[in-house]
GROMACS .gro file of C-alpha atoms in nm:
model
  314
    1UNK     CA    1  -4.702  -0.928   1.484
    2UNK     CA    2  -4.644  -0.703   1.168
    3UNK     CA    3  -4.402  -0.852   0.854
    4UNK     CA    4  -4.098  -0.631   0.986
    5UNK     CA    5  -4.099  -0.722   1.315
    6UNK     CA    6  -4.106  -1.103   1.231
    7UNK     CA    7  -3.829  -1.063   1.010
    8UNK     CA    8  -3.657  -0.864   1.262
    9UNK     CA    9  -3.692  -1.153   1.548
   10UNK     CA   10  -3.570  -1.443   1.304
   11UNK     CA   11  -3.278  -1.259   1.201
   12UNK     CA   12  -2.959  -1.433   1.335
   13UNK     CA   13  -2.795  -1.213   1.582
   14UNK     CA   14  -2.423  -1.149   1.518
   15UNK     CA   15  -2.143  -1.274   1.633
   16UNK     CA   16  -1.852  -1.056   1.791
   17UNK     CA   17  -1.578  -1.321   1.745
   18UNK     CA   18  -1.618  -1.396   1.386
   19UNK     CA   19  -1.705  -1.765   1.435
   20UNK     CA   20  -1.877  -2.016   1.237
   21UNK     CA   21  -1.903  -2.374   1.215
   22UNK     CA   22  -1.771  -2.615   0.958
   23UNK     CA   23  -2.097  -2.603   0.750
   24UNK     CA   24  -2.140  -2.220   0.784
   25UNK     CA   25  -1.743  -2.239   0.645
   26UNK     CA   26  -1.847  -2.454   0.387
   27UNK     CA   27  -2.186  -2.229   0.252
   28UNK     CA   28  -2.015  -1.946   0.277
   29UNK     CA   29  -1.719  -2.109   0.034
   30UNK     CA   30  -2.005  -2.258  -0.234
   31UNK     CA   31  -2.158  -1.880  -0.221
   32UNK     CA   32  -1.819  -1.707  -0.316
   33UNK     CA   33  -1.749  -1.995  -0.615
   34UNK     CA   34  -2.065  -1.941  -0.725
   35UNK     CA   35  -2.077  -1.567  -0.764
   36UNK     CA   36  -1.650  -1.554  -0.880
   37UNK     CA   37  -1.785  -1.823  -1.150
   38UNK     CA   38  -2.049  -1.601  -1.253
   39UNK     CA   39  -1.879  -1.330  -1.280
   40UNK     CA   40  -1.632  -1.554  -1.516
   41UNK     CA   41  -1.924  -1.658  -1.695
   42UNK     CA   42  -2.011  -1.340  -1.843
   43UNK     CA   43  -1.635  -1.263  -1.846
   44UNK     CA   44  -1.604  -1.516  -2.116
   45UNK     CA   45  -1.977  -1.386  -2.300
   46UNK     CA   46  -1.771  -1.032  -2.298
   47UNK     CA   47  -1.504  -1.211  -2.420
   48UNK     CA   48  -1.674  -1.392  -2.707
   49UNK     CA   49  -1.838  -1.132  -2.838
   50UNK     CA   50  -1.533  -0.897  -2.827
   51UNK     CA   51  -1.328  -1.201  -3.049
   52UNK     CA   52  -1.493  -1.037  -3.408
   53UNK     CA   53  -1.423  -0.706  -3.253
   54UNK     CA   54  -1.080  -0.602  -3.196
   55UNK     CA   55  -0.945  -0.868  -2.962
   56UNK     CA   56  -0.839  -1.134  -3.273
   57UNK     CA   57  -0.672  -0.796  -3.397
   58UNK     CA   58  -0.481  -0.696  -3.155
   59UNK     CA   59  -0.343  -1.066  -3.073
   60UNK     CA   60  -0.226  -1.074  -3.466
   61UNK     CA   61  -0.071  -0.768  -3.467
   62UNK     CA   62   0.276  -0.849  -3.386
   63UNK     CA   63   0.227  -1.162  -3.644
   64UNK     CA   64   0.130  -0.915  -3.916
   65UNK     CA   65   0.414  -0.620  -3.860
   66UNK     CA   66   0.690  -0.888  -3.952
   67UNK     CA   67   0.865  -0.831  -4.287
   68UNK     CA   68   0.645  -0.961  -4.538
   69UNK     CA   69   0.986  -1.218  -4.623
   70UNK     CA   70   0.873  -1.399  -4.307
   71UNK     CA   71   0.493  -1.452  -4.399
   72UNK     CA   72   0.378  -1.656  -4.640
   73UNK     CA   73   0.432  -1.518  -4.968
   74UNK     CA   74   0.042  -1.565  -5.091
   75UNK     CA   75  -0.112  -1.445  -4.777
   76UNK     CA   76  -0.148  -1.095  -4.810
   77UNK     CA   77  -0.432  -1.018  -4.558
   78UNK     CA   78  -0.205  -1.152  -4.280
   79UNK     CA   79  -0.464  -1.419  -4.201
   80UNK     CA   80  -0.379  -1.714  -3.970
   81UNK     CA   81  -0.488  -2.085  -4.040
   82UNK     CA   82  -0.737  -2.334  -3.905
   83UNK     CA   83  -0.659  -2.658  -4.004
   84UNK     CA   84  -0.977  -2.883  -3.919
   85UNK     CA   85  -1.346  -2.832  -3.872
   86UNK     CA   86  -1.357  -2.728  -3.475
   87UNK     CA   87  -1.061  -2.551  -3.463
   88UNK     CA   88  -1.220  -2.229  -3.470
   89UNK     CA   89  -1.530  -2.275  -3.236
   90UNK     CA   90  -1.295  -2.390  -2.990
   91UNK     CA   91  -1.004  -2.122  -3.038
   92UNK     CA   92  -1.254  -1.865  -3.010
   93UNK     CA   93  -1.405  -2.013  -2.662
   94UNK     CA   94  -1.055  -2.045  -2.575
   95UNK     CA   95  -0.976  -1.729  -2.637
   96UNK     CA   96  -1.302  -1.586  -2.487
   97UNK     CA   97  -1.231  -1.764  -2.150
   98UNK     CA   98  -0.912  -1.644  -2.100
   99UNK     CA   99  -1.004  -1.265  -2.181
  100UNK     CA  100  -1.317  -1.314  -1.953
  101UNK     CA  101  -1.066  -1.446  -1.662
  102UNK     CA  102  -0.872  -1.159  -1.671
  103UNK     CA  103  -1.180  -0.869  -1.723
  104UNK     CA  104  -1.366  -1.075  -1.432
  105UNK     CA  105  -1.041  -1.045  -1.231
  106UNK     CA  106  -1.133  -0.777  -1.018
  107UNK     CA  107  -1.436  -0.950  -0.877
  108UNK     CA  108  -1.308  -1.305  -0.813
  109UNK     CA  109  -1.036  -1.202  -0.646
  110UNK     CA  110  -1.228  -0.952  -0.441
  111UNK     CA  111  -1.494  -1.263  -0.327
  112UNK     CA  112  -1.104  -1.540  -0.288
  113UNK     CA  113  -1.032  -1.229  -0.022
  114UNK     CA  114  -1.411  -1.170   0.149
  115UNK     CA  115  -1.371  -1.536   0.220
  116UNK     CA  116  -1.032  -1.528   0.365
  117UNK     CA  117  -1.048  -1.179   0.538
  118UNK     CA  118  -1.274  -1.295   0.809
  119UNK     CA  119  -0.960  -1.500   0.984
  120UNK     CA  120  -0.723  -1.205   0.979
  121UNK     CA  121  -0.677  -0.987   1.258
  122UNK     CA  122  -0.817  -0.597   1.187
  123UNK     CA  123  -0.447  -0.489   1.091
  124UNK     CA  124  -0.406  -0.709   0.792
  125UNK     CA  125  -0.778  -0.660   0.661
  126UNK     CA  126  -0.683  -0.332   0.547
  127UNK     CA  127  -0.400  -0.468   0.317
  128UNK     CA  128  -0.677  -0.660   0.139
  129UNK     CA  129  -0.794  -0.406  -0.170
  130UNK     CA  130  -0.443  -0.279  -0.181
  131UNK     CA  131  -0.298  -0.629  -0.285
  132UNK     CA  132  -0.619  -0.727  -0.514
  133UNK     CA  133  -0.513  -0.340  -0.666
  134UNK     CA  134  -0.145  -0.421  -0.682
  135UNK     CA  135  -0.165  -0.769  -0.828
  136UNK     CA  136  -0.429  -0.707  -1.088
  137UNK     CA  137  -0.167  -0.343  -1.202
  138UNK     CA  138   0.170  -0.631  -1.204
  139UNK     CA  139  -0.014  -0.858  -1.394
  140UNK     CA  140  -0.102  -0.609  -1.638
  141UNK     CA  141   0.219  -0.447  -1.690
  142UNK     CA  142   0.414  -0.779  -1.709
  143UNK     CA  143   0.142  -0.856  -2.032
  144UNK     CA  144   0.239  -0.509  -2.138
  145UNK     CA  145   0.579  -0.530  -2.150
  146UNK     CA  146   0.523  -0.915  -2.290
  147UNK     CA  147   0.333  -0.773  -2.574
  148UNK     CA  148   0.567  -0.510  -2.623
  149UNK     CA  149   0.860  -0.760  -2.658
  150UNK     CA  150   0.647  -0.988  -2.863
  151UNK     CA  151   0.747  -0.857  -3.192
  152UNK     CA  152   1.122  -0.873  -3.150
  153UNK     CA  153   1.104  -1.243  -3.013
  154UNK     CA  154   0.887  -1.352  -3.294
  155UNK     CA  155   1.107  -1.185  -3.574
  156UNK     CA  156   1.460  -1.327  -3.446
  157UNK     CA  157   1.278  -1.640  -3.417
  158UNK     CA  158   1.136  -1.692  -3.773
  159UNK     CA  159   1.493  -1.529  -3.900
  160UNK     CA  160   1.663  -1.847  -3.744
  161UNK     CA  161   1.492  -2.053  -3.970
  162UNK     CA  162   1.682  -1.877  -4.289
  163UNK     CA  163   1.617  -1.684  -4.584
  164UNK     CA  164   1.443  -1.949  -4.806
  165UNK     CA  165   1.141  -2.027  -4.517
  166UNK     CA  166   0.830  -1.836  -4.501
  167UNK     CA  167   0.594  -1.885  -4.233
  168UNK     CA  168   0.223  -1.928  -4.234
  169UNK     CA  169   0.116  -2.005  -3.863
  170UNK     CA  170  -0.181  -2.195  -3.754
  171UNK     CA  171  -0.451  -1.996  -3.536
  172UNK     CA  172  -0.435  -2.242  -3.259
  173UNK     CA  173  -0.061  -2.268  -3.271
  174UNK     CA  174   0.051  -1.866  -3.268
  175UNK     CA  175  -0.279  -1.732  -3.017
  176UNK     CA  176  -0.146  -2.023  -2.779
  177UNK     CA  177   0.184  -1.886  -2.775
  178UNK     CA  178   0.115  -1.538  -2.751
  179UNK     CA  179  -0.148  -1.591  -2.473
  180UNK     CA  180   0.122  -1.820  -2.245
  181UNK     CA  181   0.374  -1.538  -2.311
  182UNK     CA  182   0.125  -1.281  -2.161
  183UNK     CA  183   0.028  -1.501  -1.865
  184UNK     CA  184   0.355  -1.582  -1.808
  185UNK     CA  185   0.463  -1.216  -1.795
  186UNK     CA  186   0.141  -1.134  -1.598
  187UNK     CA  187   0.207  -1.405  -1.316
  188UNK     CA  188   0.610  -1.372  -1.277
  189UNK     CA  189   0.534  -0.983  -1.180
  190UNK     CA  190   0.362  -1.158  -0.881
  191UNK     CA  191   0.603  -1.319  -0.744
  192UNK     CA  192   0.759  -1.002  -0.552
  193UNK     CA  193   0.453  -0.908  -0.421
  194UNK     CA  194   0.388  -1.211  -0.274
  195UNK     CA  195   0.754  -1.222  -0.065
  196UNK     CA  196   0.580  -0.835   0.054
  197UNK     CA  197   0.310  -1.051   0.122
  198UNK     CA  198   0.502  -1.249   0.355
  199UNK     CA  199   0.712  -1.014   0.486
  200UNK     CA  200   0.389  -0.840   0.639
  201UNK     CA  201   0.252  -1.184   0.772
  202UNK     CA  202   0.601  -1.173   0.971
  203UNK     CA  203   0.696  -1.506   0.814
  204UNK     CA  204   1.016  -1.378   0.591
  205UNK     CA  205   1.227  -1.071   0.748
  206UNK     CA  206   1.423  -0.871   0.545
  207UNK     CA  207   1.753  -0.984   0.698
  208UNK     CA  208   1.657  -1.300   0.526
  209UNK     CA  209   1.560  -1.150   0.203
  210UNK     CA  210   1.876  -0.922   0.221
  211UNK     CA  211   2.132  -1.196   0.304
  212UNK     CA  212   1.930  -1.448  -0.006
  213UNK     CA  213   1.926  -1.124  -0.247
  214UNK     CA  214   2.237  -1.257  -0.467
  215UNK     CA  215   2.050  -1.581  -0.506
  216UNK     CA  216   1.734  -1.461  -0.598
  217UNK     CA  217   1.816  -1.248  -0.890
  218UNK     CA  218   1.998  -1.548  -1.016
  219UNK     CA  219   1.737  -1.741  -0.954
  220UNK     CA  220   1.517  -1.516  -1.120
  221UNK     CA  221   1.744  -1.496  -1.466
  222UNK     CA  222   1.742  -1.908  -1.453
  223UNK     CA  223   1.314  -1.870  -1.437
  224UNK     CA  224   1.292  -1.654  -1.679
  225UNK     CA  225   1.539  -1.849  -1.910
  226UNK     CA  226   1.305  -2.118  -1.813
  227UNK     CA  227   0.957  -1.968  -1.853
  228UNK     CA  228   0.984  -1.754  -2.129
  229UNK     CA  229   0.840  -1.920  -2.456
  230UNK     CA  230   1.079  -1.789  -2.703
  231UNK     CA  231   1.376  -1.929  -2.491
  232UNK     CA  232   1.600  -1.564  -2.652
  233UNK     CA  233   1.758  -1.373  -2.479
  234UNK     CA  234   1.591  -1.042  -2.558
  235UNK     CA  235   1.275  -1.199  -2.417
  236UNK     CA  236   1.440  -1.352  -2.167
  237UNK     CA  237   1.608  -1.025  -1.998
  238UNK     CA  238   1.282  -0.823  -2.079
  239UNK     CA  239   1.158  -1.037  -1.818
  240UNK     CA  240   1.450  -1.119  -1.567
  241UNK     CA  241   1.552  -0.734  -1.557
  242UNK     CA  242   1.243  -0.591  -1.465
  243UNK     CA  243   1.149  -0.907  -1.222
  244UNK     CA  244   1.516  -0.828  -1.081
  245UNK     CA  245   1.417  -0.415  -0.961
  246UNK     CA  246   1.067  -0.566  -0.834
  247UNK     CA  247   1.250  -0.741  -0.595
  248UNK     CA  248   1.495  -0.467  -0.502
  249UNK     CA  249   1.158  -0.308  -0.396
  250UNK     CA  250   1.016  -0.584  -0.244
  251UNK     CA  251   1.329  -0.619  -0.001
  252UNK     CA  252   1.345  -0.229   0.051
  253UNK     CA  253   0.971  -0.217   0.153
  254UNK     CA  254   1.035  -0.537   0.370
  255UNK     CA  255   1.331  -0.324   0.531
  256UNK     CA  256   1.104  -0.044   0.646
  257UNK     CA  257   0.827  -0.280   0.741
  258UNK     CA  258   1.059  -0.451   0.982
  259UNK     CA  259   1.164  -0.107   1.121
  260UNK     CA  260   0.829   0.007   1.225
  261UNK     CA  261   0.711  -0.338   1.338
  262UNK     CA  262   1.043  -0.331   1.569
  263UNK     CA  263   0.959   0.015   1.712
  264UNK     CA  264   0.623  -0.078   1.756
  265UNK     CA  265   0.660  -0.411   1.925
  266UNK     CA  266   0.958  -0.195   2.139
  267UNK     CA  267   0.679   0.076   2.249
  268UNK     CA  268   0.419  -0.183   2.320
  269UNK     CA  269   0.712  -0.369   2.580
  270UNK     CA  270   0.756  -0.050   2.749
  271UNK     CA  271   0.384   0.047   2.817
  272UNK     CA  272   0.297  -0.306   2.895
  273UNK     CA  273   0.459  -0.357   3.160
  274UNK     CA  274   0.325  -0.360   3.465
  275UNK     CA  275   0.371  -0.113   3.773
  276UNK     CA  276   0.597  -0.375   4.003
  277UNK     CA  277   0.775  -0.472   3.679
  278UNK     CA  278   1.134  -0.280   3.677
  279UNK     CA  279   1.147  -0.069   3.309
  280UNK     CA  280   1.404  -0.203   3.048
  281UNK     CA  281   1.599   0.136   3.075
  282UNK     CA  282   1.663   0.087   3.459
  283UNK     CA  283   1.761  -0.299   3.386
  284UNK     CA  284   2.143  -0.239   3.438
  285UNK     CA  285   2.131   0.023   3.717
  286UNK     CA  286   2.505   0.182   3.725
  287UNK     CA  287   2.712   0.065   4.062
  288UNK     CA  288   2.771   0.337   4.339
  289UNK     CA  289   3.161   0.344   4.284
  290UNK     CA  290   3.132   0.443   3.918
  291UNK     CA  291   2.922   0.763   3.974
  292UNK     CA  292   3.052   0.963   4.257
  293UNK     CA  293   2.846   1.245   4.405
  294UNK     CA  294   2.932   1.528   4.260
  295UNK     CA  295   3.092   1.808   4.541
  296UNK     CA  296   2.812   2.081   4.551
  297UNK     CA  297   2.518   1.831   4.593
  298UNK     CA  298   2.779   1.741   4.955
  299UNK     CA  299   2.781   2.050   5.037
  300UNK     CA  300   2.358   2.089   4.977
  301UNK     CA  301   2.313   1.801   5.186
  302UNK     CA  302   2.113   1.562   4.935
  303UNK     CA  303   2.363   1.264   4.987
  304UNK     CA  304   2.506   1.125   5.292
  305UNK     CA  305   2.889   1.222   5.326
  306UNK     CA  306   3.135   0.891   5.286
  307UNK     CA  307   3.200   0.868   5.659
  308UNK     CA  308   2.877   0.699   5.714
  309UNK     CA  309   2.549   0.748   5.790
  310UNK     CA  310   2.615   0.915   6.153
  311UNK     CA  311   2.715   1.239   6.000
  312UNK     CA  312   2.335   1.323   5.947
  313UNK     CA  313   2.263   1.397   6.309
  314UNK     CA  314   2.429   1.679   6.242
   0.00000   0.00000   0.00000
């Protein structure tokens, strides 16, 4: 037999049901950790090599647009410090691996949802890119608006310390801080997607998210208070307020959702039923004595008069 036709016969055939066994489960996991950690891999390369080139930058900016009061009076280049040996080498992989996790977002969480999609049913496959799309956009406006606020947090901080302090932050100390501020922005824009997320999966209704909807945007104000770095309040409602309308949105979309899953699970009952089973509209048939015949439709003959059936022979 020719090459094709070889590799034609030893191909595995496939399989209609989508099954596989526990070690087919298990290569198929080690293949999508392996690719999602290569593709973090050179993430953190980009990363590296972008650290010299704009990226150190644009992290020190909101450090270096404070009133010169609240920087150390001898550092006029706005530079940060290092205070031992290593402290560099390992800020800048540190840096360079979390700016490689979030450019090598995209594909990691596209291979964490090609493992997963193959136990959903055909309907919920297709929300798959959209929620890679719409997490990876709310992650990066909530480190948007985090950077944005960055510069008023950090300047009623350092005031609080007085007019005779000036600051000169360490490297590790400030990049740490501004990097959990972003990822804590990024990930508590999440967390209204993810009660969508449910809400599609049918495990939380929007009665329940409706009657809860007082508690959660307190609860939301207490984790922001909570998760916010700076611990002010300017920071702190930057967060809560726009965390608050997410939700809004999140229960409004859950409100529709459970509209058309209710009219669609109403027209499936009707057409499934079967032709000896009595329709739901006929299920409280109205008694004889409560509708009278009307007068003409006597006179037509298409009912039997009230004086019994022998009348008909007529």
């Amino acid at each position: 037999m020719s090459g094709p036709s070889l590799r034609r016969r030893r191909r595995r055939p496939r399989d209609p049901e989508a099954t596989m066994t526990l070690v087919a489960h298990l290569t198929e996991l080690r293949n999508r950790v392996a690719k999602a950690l290569l593709a973090l891999a050179l993430g953190t390369v980009a990363g590296f090599l972008w650290y010299d080139h704009g990226l150190l930058t644009f992290l020190s900016e909101p450090y270096c647009s404070l009133p010169a009061d609240l920087r150390f009076q001898g550092d006029e280049n706005c530079r940060l410090v290092v205070l031992d040996v290593f402290g560099g080498v390992l800020l800048r992989l540190k840096i360079g691996l979390i700016a490689g996790a979030v450019l090598s977002s995209p594909f990691w969480l596209w291979q964490l949802w090609a493992f997963i999609t193959p136990g959903l049913k055909r309907n919920e496959k297709r929300y798959a890119v959209t929620f890679v799309a719409v997490s990876t956009l709310l992650f990066s406006l909530g480190a948007v608006l985090a950077y944005v606020t960055l510069y008023k947090g950090l300047e009623l901080l350092l005031q609080l310390a007085g007019d005779e302090v000036a600051f000169q932050l360490t490297a590790p100390d400030y990049l740490g801080f501004v990097i959990s501020l972003l990822v804590a922005f990024g990930l508590s824009f999440e967390l209204p997607l993810i009660a969508v997320a449910l809400n599609l999966v049918g495990v939380l209704s929007h009665a329940a998210l409706a009657r809860s909807r007082r508690w959660i945007f307190f609860l939301t104000i207490v984790f922001a208070a909570f998760v916010t770095p700076t611990q002010d309040p300017f920071t702190m409602l930057a967060m809560a307020l726009p965390m608050v309308l997410l939700f809004e949105l999140a229960i409004q979309i859950a409100r529709v959702v459970d509209k058309r899953r209710a009219r669609r699970d109403a027209i499936e009952h009707f057409h499934g039923l079967s032709d000896d089973e009595a329709s739901p509209l006929d299920a409280t048939p109205t008694p004889l004595d409560a509708a009278p015949t009307p007068p003409d439709r006597l006179l037509a003959g298409d009912a039997a008069p009230a004086d019994g059936p022998g009348a008909r022979s007529r």
